[in-house]
XYZ file of N, CA and C in Angstrom:
588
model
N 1.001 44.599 17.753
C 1.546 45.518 18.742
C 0.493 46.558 19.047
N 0.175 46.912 20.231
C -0.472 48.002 20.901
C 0.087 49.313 21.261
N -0.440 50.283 20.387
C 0.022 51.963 21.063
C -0.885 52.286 21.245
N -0.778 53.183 22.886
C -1.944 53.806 23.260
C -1.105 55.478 23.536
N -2.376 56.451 23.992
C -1.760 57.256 24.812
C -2.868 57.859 25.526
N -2.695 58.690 26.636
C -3.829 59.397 27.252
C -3.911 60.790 27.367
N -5.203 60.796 27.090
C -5.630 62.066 27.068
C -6.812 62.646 27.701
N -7.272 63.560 28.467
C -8.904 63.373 29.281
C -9.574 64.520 28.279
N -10.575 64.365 27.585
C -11.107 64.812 26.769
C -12.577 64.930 26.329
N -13.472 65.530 26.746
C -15.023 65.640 26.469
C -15.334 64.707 24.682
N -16.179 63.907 25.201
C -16.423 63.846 23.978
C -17.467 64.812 23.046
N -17.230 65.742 22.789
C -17.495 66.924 21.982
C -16.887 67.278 20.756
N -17.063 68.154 19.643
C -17.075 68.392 18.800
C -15.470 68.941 18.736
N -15.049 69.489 20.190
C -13.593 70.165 20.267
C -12.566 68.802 20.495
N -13.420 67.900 20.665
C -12.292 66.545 21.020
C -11.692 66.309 19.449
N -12.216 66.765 18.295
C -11.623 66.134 17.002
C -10.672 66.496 17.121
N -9.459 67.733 17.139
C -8.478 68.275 16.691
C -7.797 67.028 17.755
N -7.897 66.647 19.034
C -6.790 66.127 19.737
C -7.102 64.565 19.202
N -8.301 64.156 18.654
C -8.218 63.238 18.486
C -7.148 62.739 17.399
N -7.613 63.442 16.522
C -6.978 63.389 15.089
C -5.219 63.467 14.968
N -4.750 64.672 16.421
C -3.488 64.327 16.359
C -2.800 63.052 16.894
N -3.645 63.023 18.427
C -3.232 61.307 18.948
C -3.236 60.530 17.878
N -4.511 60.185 17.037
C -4.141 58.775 16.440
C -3.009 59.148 15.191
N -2.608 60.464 14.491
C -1.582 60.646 13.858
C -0.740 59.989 14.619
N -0.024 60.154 15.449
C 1.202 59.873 16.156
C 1.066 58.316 16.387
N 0.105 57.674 17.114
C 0.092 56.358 17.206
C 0.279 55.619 15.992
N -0.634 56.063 14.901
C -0.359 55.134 13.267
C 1.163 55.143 13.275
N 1.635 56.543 13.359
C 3.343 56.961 13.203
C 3.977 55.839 13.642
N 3.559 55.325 14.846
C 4.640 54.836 15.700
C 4.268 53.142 15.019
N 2.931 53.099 15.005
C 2.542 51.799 14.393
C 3.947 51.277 12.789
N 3.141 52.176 11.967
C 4.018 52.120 11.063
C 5.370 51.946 10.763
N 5.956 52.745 11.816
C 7.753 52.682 11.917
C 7.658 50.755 12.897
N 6.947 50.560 13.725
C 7.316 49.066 13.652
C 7.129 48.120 12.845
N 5.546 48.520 11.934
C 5.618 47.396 10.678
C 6.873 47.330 9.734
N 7.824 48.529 9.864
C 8.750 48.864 9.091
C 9.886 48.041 9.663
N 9.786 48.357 11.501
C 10.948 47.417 11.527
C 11.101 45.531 11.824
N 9.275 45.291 11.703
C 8.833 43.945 11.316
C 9.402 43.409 10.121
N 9.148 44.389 9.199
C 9.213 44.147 7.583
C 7.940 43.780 7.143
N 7.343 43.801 7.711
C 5.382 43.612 7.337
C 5.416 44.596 6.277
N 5.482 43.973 4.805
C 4.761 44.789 3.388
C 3.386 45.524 3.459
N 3.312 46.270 2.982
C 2.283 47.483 3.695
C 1.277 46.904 2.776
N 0.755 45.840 1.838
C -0.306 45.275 1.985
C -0.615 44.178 2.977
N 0.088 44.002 3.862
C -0.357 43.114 5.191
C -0.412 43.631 6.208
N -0.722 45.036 6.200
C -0.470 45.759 7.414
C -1.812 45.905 7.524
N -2.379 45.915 9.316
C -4.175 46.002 9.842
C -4.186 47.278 10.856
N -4.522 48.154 10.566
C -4.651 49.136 11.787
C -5.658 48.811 12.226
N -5.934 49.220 13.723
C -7.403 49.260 14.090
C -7.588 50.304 15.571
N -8.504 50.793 15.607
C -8.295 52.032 16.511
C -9.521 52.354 17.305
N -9.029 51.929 19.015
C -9.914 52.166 19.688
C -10.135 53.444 20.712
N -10.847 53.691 21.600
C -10.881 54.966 22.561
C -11.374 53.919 23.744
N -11.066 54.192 24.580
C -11.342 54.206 26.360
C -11.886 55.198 26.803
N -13.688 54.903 27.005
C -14.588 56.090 27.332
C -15.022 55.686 27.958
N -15.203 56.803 29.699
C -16.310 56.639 30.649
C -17.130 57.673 30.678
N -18.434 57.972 31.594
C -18.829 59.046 32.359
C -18.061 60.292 32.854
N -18.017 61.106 32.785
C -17.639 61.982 33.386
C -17.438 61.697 34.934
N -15.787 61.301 35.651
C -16.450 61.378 36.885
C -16.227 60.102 37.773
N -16.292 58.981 36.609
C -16.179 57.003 36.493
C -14.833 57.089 36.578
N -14.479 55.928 37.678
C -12.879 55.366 37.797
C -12.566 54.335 36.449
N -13.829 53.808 35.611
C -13.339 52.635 34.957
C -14.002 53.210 33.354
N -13.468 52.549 32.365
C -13.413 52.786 31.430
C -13.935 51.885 30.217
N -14.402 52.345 29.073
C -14.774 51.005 28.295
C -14.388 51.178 26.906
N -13.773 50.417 26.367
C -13.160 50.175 25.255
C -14.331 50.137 24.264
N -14.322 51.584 23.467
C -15.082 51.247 21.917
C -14.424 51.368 20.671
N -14.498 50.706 20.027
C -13.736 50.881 18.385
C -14.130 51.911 17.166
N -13.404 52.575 16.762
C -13.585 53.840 16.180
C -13.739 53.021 14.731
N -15.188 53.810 14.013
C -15.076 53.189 12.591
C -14.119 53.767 11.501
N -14.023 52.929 10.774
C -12.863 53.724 9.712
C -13.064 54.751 9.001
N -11.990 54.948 8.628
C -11.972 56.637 7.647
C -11.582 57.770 8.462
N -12.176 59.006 8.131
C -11.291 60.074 8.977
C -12.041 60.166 10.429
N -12.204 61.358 10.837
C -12.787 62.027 12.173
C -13.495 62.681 11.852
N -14.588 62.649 12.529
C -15.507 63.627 12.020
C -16.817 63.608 13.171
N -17.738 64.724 13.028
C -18.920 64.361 13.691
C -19.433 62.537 13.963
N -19.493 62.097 12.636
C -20.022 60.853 12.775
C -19.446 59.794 13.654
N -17.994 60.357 13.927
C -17.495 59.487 14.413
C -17.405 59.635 15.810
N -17.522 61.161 16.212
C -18.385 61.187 17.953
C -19.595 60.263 17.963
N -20.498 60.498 17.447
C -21.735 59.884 17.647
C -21.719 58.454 17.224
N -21.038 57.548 16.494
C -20.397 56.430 17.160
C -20.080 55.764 17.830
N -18.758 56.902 18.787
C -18.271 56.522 19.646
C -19.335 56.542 20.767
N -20.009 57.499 21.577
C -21.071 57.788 22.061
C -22.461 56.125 22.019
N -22.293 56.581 20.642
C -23.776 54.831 20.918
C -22.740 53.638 21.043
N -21.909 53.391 20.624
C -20.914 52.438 21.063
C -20.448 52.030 22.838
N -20.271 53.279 22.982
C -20.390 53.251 24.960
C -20.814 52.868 25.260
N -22.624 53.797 25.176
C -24.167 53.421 25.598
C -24.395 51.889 25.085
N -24.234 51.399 24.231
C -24.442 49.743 24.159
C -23.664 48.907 25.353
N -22.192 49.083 25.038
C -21.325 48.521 26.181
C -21.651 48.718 27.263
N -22.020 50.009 27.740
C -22.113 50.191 29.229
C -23.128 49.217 29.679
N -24.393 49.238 28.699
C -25.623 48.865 28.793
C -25.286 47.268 29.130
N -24.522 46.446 28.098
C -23.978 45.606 28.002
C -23.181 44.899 29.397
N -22.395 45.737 30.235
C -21.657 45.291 31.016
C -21.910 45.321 32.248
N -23.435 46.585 31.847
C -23.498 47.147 33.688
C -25.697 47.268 33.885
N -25.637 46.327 32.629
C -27.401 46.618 33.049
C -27.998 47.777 32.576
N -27.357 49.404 32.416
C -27.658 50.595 31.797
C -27.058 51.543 31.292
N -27.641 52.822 30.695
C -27.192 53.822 30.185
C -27.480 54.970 30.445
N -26.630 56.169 30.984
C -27.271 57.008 31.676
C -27.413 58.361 29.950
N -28.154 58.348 29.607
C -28.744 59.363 28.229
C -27.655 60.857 28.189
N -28.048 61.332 29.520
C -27.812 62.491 29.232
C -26.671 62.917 30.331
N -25.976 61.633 30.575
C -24.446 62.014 31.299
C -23.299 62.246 30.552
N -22.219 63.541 30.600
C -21.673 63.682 29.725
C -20.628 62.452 29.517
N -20.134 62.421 28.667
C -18.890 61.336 28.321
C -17.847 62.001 28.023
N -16.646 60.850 28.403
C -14.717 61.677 28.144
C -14.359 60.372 27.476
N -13.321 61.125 26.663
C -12.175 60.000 26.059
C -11.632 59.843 26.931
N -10.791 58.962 27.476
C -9.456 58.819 28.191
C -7.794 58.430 27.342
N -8.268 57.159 26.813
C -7.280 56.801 26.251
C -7.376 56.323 24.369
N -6.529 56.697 23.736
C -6.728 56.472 22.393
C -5.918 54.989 22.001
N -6.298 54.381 20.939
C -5.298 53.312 21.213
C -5.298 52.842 19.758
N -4.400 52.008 19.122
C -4.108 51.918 17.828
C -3.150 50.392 17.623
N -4.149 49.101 17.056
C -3.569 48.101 17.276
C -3.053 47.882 16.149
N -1.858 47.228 16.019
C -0.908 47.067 14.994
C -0.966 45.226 14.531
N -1.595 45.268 13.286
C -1.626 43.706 12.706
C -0.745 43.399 11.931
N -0.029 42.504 11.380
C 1.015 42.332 10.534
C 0.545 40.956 9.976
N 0.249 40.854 9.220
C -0.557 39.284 8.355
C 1.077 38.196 7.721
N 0.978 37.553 8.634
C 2.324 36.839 7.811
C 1.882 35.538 7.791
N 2.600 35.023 6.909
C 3.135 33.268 6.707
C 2.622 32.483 7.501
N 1.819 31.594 7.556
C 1.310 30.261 8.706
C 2.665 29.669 9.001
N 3.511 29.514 10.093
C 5.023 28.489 10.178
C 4.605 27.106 9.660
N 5.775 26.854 8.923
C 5.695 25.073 8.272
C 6.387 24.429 9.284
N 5.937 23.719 9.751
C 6.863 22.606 11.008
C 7.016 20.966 10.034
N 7.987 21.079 10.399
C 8.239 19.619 9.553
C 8.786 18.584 11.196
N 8.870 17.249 10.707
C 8.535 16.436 11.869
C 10.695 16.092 11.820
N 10.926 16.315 13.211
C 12.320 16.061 12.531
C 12.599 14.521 13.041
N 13.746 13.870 12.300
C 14.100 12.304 12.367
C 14.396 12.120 13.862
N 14.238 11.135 14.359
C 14.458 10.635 15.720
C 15.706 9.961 15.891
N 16.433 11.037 16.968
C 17.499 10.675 17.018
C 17.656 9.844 18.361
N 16.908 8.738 18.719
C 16.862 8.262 19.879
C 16.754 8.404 21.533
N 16.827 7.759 22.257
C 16.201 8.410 23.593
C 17.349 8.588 25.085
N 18.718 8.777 24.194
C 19.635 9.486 24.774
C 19.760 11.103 25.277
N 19.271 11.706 25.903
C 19.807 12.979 26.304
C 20.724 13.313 26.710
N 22.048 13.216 26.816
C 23.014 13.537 27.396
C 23.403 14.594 26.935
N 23.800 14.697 25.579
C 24.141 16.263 25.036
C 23.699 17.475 25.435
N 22.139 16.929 25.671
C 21.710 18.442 26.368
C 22.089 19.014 27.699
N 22.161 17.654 28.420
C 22.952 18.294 29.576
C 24.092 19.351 30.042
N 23.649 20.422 30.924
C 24.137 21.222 30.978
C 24.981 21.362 32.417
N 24.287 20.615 33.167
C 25.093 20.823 34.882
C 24.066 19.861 35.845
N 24.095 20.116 37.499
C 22.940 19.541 38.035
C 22.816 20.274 39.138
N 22.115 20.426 39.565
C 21.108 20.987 40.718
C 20.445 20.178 41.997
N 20.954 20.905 43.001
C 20.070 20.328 44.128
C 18.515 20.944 44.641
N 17.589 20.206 44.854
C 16.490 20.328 44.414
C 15.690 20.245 45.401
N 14.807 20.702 46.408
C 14.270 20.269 47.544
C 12.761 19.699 46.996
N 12.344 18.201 47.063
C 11.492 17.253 46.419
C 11.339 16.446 47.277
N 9.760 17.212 48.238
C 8.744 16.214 49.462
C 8.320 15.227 48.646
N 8.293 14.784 47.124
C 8.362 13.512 46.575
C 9.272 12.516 46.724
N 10.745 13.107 46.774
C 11.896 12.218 46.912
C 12.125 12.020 48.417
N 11.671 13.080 49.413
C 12.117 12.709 50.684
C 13.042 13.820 51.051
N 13.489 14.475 50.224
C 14.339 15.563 51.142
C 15.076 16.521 49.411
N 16.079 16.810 49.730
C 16.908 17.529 48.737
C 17.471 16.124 47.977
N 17.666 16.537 46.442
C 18.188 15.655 45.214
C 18.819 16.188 44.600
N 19.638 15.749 43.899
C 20.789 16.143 42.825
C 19.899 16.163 41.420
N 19.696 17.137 40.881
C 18.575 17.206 39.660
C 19.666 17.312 38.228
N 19.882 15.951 37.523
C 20.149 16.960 36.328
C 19.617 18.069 35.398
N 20.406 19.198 34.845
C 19.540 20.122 34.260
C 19.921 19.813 32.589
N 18.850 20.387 32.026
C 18.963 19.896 30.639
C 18.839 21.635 29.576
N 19.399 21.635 28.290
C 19.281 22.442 28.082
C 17.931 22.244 26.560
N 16.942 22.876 27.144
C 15.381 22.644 26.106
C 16.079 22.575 24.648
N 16.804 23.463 24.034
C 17.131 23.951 22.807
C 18.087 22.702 22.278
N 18.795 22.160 23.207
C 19.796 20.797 22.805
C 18.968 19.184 23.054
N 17.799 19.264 23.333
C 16.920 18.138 23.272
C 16.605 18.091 21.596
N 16.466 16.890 21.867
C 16.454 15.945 19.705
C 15.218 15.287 20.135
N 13.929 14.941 18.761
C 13.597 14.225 18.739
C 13.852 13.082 19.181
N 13.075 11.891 20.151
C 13.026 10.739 20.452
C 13.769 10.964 21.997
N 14.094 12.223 22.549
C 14.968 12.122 23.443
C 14.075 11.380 25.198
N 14.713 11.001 25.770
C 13.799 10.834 26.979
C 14.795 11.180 27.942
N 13.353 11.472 29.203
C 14.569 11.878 30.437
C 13.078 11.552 31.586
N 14.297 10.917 32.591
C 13.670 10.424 33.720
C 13.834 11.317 35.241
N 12.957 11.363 35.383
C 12.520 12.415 36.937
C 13.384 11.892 37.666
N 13.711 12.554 38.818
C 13.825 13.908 38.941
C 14.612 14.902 37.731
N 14.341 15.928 37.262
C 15.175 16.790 36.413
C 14.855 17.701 36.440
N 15.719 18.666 35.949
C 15.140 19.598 35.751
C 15.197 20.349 34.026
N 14.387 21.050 33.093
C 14.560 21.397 31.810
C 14.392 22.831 31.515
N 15.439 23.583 31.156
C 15.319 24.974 31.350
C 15.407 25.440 29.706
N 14.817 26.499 29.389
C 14.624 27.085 28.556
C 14.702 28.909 28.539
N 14.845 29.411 27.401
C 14.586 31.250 27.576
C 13.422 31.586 28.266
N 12.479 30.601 28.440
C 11.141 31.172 29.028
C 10.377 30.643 29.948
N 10.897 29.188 30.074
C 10.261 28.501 31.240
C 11.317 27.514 32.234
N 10.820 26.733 32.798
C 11.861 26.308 33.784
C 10.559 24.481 33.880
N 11.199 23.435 33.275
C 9.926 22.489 33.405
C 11.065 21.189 34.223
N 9.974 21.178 35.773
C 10.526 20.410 36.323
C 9.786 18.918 36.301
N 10.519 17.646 36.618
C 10.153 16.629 36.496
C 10.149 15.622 37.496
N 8.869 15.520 38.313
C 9.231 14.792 39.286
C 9.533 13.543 39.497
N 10.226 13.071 40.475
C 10.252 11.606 40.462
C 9.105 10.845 40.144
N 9.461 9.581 39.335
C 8.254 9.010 38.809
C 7.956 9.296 37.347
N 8.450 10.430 36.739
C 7.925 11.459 35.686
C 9.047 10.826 34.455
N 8.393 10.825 33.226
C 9.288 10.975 32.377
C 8.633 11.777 31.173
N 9.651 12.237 30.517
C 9.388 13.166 29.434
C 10.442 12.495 28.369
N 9.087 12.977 26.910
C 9.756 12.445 25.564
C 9.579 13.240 24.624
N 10.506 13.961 23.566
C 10.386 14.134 22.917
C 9.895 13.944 21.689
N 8.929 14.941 21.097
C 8.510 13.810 20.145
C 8.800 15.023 18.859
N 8.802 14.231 17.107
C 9.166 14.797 16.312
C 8.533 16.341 16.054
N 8.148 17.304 16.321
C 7.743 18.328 16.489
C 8.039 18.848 17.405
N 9.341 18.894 18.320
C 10.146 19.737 19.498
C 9.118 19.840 20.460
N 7.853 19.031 20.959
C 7.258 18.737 22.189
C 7.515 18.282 22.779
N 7.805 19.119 24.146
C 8.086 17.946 25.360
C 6.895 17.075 26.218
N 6.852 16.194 25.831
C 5.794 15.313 26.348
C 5.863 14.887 27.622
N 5.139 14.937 28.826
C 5.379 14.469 30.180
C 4.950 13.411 30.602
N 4.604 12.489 31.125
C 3.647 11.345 31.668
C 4.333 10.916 33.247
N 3.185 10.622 34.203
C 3.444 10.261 35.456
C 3.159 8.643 35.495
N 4.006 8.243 36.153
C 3.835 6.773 36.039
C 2.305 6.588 36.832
């Protein structure tokens, strides 16, 4: 998870106090979500960047703040960190143009578990259960409007097949199938497509 916030700020010696409170508050907020992750606070990764231009510049460049507290060292860091990037992105570095923070930012890691997928048994290449309703469909493949059955993603089984036209809806996508098309399930909840 990403917290940022903004602030326009010289990078100068007076930028520590605001720095130091921004990233207080961002860890804050970090933390109360590893909390409501449940991420055990030895798997927890902070990492904490600034968005610095020129004085003056519409665009901005992301440098990463080294660890530990705030301090001088960590202006002058941030500062040769710019000057590389800028150098990096735009051909140069202007020495003695002042620089601003803009934005502080504080990425939230949570180290968990690799998922175990196990292959589930094949329950043959009936779909009907999943079916949910049907739809008319306008398909310059079929020639005009079609009656599409719709399927529901989450009620598809291993081994299932389904023949185009269809349609397969899910919380996040919408996967249509054109005539010609069939899709198979295979033991790992992939929907597999192939065009004849």
């Amino acid at each position: 998870a990403d917290f940022a916030t903004t602030r326009l700020t010289r990078l100068a010696p007076e930028a520590l106090a605001p720095m130091r409170a921004a990233f207080a508050r961002l860890s804050a907020r970090a933390e109360e979500w590893f909390a409501e992750e449940g991420i055990a606070a030895a798997d927890r990764r902070l990492a904490r960047r600034a968005d610095l231009r020129y004085v003056g510049q519409n665009y901005e460049l992301p440098v990463a703040l080294p660890d530990g507290g705030l301090d001088d060292s960590t202006l002058a860091a941030l500062a040769e960190g710019f000057m590389e990037e800028h150098r990096r992105m735009y051909g140069f570095a202007a020495d003695d143009e002042p620089i601003e923070l803009v934005t502080f930012r504080v990425e939230a890691t949570g180290l968990v578990q690799k998922a175990e997928f196990a292959p589930q048994p094949d329950r043959g290449p009936d779909p009907s259960e999943a079916i949910i309703g049907a739809r008319e469909v306008w398909l310059p493949e079929a020639g005009g409007l079609v009656r599409c059955p719709v399927y529901d993603r989450e009620r598809l089984a291993a081994g299932n097949r389904i023949a185009g036209p269809a349609i397969v809806e899910q919380m996040d996508a919408t996967t249509l199938l054109l005539p010609d098309m069939v899709a198979q399930v295979d033991p790992w909840a992939n929907l597999m497509l192939e065009a004849a």
